[in-house]
Coordinates of N, CA and C in Angstrom, one line a residue:
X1401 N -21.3 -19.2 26.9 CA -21.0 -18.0 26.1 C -20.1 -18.5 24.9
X1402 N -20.6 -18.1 23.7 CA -19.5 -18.2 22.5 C -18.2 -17.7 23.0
X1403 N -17.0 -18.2 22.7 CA -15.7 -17.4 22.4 C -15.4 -16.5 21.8
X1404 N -15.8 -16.5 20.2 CA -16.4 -16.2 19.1 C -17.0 -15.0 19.1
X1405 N -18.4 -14.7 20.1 CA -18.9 -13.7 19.6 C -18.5 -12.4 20.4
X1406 N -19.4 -11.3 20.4 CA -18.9 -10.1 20.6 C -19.3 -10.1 22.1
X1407 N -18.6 -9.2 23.1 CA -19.3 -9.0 24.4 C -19.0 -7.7 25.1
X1408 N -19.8 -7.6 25.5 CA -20.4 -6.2 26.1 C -19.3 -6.2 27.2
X1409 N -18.7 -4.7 26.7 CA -17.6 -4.0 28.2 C -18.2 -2.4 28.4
X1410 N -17.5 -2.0 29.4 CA -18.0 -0.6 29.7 C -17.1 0.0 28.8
X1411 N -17.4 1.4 28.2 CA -16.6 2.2 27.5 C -15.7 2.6 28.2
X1412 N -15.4 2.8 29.5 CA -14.7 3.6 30.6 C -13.9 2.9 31.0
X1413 N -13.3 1.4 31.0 CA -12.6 0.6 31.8 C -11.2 1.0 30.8
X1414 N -11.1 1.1 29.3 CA -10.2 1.0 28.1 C -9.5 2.6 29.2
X1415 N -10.3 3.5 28.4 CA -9.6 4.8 29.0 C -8.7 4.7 30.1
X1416 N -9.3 4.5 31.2 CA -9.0 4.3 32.8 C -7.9 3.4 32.6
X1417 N -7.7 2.3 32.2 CA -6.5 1.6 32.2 C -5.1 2.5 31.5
X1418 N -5.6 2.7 30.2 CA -4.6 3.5 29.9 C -4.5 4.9 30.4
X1419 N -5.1 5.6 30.8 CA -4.7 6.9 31.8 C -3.7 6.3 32.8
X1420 N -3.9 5.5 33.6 CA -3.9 5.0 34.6 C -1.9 4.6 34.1
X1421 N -2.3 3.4 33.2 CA -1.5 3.3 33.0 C 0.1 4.7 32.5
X1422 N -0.4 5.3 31.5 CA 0.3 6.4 31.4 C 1.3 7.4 32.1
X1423 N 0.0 7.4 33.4 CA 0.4 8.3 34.4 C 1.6 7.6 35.2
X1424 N 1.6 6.2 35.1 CA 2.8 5.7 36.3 C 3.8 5.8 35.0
X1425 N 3.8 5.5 34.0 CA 5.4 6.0 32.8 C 5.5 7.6 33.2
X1426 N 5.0 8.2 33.1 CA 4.8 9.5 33.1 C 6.3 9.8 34.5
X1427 N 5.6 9.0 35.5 CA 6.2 9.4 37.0 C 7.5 8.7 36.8
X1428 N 7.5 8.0 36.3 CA 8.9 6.8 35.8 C 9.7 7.6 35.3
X1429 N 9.2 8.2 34.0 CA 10.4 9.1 33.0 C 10.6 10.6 34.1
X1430 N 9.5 10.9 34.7 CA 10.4 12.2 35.5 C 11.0 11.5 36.7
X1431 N 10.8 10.8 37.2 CA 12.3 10.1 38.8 C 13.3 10.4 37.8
X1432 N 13.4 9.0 36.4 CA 14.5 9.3 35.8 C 15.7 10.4 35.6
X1433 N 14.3 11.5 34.7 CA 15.2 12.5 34.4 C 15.9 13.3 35.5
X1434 N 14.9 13.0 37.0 CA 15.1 14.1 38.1 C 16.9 13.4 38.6
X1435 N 17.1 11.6 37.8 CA 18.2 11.4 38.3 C 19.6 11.7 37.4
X1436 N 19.3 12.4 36.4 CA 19.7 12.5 35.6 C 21.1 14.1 35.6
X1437 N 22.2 13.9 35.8 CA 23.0 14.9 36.3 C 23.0 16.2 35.3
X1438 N 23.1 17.8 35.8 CA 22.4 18.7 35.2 C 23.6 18.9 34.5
X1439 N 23.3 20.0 33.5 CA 24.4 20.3 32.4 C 25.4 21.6 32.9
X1440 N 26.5 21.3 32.4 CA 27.6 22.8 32.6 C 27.2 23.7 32.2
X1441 N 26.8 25.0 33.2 CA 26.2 26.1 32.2 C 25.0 26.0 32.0
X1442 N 24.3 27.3 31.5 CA 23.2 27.7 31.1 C 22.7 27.1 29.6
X1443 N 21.2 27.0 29.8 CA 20.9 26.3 28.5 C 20.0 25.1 29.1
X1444 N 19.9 24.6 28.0 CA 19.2 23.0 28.1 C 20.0 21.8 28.4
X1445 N 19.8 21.6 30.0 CA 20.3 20.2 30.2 C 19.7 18.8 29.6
X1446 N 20.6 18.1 29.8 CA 20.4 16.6 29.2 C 19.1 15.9 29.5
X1447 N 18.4 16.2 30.9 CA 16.9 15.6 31.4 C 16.3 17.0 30.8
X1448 N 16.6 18.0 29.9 CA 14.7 18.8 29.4 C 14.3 17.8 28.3
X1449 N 14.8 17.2 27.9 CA 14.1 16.2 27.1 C 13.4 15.4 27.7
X1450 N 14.0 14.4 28.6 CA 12.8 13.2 29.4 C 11.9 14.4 30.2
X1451 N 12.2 15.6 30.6 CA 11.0 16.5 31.4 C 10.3 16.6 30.9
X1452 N 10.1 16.8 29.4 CA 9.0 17.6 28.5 C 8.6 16.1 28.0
X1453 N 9.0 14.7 27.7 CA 7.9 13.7 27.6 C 7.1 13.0 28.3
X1454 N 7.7 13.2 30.4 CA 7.0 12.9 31.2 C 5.6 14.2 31.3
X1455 N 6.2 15.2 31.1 CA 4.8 16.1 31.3 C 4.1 15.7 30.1
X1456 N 4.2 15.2 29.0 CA 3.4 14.9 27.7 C 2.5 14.2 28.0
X1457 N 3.6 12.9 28.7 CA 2.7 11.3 28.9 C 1.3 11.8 30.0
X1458 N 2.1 12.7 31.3 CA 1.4 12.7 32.3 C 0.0 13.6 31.8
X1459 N 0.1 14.7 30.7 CA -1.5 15.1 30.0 C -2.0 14.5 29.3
X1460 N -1.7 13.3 28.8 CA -2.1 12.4 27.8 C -3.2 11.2 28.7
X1461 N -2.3 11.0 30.1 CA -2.5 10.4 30.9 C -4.0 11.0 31.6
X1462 N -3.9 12.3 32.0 CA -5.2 12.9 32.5 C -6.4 13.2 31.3
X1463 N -5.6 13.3 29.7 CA -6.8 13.2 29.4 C -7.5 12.1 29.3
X1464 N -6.9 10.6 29.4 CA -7.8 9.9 29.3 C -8.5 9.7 30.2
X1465 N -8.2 10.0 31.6 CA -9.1 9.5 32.9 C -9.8 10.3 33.0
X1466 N -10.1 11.3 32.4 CA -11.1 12.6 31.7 C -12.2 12.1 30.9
X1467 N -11.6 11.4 29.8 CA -12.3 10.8 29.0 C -13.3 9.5 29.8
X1468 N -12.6 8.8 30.5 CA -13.1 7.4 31.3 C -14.5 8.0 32.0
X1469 N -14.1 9.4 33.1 CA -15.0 9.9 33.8 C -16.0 10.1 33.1
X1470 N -16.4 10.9 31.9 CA -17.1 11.7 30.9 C -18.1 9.7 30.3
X1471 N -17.4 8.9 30.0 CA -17.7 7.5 29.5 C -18.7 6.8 30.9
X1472 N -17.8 7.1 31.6 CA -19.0 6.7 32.9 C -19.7 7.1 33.4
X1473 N -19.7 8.3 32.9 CA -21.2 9.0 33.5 C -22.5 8.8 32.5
X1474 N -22.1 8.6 31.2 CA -22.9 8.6 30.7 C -23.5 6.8 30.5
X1475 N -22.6 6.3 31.2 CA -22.8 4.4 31.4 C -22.9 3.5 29.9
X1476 N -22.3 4.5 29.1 CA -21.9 3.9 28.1 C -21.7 2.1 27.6
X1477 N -22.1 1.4 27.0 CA -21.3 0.1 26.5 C -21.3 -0.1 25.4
X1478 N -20.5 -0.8 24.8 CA -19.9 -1.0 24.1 C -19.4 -2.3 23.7
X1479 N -20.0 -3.2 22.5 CA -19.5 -4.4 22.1 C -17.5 -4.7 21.4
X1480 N -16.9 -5.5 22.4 CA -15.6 -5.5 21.7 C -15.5 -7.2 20.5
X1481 N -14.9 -7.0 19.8 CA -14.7 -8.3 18.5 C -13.7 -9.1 19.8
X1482 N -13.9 -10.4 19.4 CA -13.1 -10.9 19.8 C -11.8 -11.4 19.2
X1483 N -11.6 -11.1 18.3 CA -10.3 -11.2 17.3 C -9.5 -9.7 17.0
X1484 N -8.2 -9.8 17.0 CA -7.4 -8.6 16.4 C -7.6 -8.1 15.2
X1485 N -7.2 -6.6 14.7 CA -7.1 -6.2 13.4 C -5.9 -7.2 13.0
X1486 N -5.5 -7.9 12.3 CA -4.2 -8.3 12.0 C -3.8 -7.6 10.5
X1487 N -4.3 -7.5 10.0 CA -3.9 -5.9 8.8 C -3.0 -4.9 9.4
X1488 N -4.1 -4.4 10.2 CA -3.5 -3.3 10.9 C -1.9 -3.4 11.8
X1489 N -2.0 -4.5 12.6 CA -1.1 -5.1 13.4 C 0.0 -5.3 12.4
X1490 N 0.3 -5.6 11.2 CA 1.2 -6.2 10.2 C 1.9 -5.2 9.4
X1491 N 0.7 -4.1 9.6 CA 1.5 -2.6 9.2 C 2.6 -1.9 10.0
X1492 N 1.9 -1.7 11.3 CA 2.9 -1.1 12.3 C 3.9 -2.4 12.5
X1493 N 3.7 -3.4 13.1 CA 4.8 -4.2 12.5 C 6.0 -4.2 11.6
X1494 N 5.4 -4.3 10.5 CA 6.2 -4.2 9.2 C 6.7 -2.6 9.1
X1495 N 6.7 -1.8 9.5 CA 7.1 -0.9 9.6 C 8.2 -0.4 10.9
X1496 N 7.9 -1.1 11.7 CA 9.0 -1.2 12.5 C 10.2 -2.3 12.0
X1497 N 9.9 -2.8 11.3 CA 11.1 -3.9 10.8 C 11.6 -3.1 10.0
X1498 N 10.9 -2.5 9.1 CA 11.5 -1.9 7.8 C 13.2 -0.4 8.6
X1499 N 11.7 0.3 9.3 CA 12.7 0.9 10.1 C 14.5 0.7 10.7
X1500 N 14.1 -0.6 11.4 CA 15.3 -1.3 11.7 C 16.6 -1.5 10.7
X1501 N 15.5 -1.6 9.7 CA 16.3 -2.3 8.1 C 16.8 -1.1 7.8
X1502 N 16.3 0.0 7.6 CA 16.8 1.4 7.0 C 17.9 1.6 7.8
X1503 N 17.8 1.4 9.0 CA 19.1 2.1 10.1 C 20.4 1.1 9.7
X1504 N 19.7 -0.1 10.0 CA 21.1 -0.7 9.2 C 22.1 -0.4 7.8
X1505 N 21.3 -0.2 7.3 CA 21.8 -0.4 5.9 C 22.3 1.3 5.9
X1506 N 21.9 2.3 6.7 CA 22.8 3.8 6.6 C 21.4 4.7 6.0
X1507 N 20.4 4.1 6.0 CA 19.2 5.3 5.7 C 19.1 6.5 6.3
X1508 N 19.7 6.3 7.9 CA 19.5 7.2 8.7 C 18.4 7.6 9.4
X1509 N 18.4 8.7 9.9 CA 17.2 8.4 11.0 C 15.8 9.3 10.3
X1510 N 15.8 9.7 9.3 CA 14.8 11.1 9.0 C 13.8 9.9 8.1
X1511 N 14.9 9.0 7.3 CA 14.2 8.2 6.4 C 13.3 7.1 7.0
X1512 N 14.3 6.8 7.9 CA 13.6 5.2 8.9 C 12.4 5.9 9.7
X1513 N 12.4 7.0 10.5 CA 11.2 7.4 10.9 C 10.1 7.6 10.1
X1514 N 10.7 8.3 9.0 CA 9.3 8.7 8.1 C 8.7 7.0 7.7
X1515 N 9.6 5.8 7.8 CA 8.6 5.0 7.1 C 7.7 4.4 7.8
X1516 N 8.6 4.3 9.6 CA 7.9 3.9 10.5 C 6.6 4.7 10.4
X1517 N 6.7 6.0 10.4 CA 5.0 7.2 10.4 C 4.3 6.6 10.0
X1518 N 5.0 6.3 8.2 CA 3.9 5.6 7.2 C 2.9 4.8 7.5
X1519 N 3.7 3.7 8.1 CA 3.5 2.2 8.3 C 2.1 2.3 8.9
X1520 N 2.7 3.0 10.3 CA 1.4 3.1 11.3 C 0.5 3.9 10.6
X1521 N 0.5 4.6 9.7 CA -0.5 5.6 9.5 C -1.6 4.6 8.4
X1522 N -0.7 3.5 8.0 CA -1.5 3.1 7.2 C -2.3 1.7 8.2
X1523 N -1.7 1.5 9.1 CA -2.1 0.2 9.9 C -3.3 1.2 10.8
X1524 N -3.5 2.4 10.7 CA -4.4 3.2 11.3 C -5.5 3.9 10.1
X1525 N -5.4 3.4 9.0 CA -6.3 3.4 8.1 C -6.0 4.3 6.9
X1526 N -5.0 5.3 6.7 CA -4.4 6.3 5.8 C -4.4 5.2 4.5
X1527 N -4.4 6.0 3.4 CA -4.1 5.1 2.4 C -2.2 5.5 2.0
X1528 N -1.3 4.8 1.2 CA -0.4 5.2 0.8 C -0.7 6.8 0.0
X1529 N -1.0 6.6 -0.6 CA -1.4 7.4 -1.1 C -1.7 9.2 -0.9
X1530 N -1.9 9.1 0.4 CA -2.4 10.3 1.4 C -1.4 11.1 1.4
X1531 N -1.2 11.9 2.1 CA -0.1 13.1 3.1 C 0.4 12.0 4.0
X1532 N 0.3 11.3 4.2 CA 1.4 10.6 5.4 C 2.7 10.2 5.4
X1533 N 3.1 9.8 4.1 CA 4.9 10.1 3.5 C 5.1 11.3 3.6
X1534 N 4.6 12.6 3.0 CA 5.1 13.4 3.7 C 5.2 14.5 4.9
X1535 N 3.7 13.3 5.8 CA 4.0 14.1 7.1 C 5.0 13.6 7.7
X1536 N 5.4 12.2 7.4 CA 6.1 11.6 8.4 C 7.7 12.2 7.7
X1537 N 8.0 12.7 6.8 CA 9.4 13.2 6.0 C 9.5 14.5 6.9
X1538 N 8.1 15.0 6.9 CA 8.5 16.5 7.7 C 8.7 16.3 9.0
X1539 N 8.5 15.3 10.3 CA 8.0 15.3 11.2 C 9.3 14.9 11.7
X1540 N 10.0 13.6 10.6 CA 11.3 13.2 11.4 C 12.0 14.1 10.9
X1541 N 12.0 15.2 10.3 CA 12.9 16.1 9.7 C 12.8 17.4 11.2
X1542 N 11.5 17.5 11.9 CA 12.0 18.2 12.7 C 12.6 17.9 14.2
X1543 N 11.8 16.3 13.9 CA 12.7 15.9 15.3 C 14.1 15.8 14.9
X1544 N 14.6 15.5 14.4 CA 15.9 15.3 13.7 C 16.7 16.8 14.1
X1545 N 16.5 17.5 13.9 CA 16.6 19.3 13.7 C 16.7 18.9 15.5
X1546 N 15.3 19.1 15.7 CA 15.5 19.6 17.0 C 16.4 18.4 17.9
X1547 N 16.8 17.7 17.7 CA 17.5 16.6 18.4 C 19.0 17.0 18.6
X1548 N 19.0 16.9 17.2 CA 20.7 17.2 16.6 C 21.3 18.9 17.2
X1549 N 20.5 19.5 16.3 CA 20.6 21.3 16.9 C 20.7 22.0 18.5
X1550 N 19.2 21.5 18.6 CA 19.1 21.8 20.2 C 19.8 21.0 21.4
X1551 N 19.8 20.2 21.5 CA 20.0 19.1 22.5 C 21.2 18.5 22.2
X1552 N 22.1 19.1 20.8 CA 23.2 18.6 20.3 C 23.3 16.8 20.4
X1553 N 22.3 16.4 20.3 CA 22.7 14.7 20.7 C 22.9 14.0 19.1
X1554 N 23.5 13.1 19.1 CA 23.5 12.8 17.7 C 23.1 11.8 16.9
X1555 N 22.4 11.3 16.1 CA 21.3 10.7 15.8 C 22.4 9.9 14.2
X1556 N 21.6 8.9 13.9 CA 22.1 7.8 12.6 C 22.1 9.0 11.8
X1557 N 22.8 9.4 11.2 CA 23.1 9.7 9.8 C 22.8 9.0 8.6
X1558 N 22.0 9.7 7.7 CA 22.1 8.9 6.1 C 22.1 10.2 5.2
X1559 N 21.5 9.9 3.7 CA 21.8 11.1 2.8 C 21.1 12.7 2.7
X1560 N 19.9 11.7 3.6 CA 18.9 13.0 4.2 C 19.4 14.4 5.3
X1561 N 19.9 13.5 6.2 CA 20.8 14.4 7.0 C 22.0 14.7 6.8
X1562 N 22.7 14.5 5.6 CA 24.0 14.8 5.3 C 23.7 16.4 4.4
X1563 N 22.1 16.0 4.1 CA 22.0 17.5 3.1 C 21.3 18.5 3.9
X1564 N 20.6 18.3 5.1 CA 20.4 19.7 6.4 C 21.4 19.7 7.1
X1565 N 22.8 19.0 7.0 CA 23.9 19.7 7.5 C 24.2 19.3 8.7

């Protein structure tokens, strides 16, 4: 067999791993949160946040083993490359560096996430160009909000969040 060339996998193994996978983070982040001591008072304790990403992971998780079943019934295959995107890989990359770089230098967190968004959105095919600067400006602007406001936790500061207060 070439190294080189392409070779035939089931469509259903990819899914199934990561459902699979998912579902045990999923069970990970809720033990955690369940160890997590509750808050004084009525309101939102400190574990509704890990609650609500373990239940995320854990639907995320069933839809792919959804998807895996639906792949293997139809016995699907599917040729994989044997080499990585490395474009793509150098984007999300590079955008996690940049990220890092923003927080250092006092960007704060609305700006460093929106570039991380970018990054990936473009290592996932977007062009600069697109709505993805400013999906990702609106998107850390609501996690931001809801982080800071709701959950009162307090996140890097830069000029972005000095002006919603």
């Amino acid at each position: 067999m070439n190294p080189g060339a392409p070779r035939k996998v089931a469509a259903w193994r990819a899914p199934l791993l990561v459902g699979v996978g998912l579902l045990g983070l999923a069970s990970l982040t809720m033990f955690d949160a369940m160890r997590v001591a509750s808050g004084v008072g009525p309101g939102v304790g400190p574990s509704a946040a890990m609650q609500l990403i373990a239940l995320m992971l854990g639907a995320l998780g069933v839809a792919h083993l959804v998807q895996a079943m639906r792949a293997k019934r139809t016995a699907a295959v599917r040729e994989i490359e044997g080499t990585a995107n490395l474009r793509s890989l150098a984007w999300v990359l590079g955008g996690l560096v940049l990220q890092i770089v923003t927080l250092a230098i006092g960007g704060g967190f609305i700006l460093s996430s929106a570039i991380l968004f970018t990054a990936t959105a473009c290592g996932f095919g977007r062009s600069l160009k697109s709505w993805g600067p400013v999906y990702g400006l609106l998107m850390s602007s609501i996690v931001y909000l809801f982080f800071t406001k709701a959950l009162s936790l307090s996140l890097p500061m830069g000029p972005l969040e000095q002006l919603l207060g």
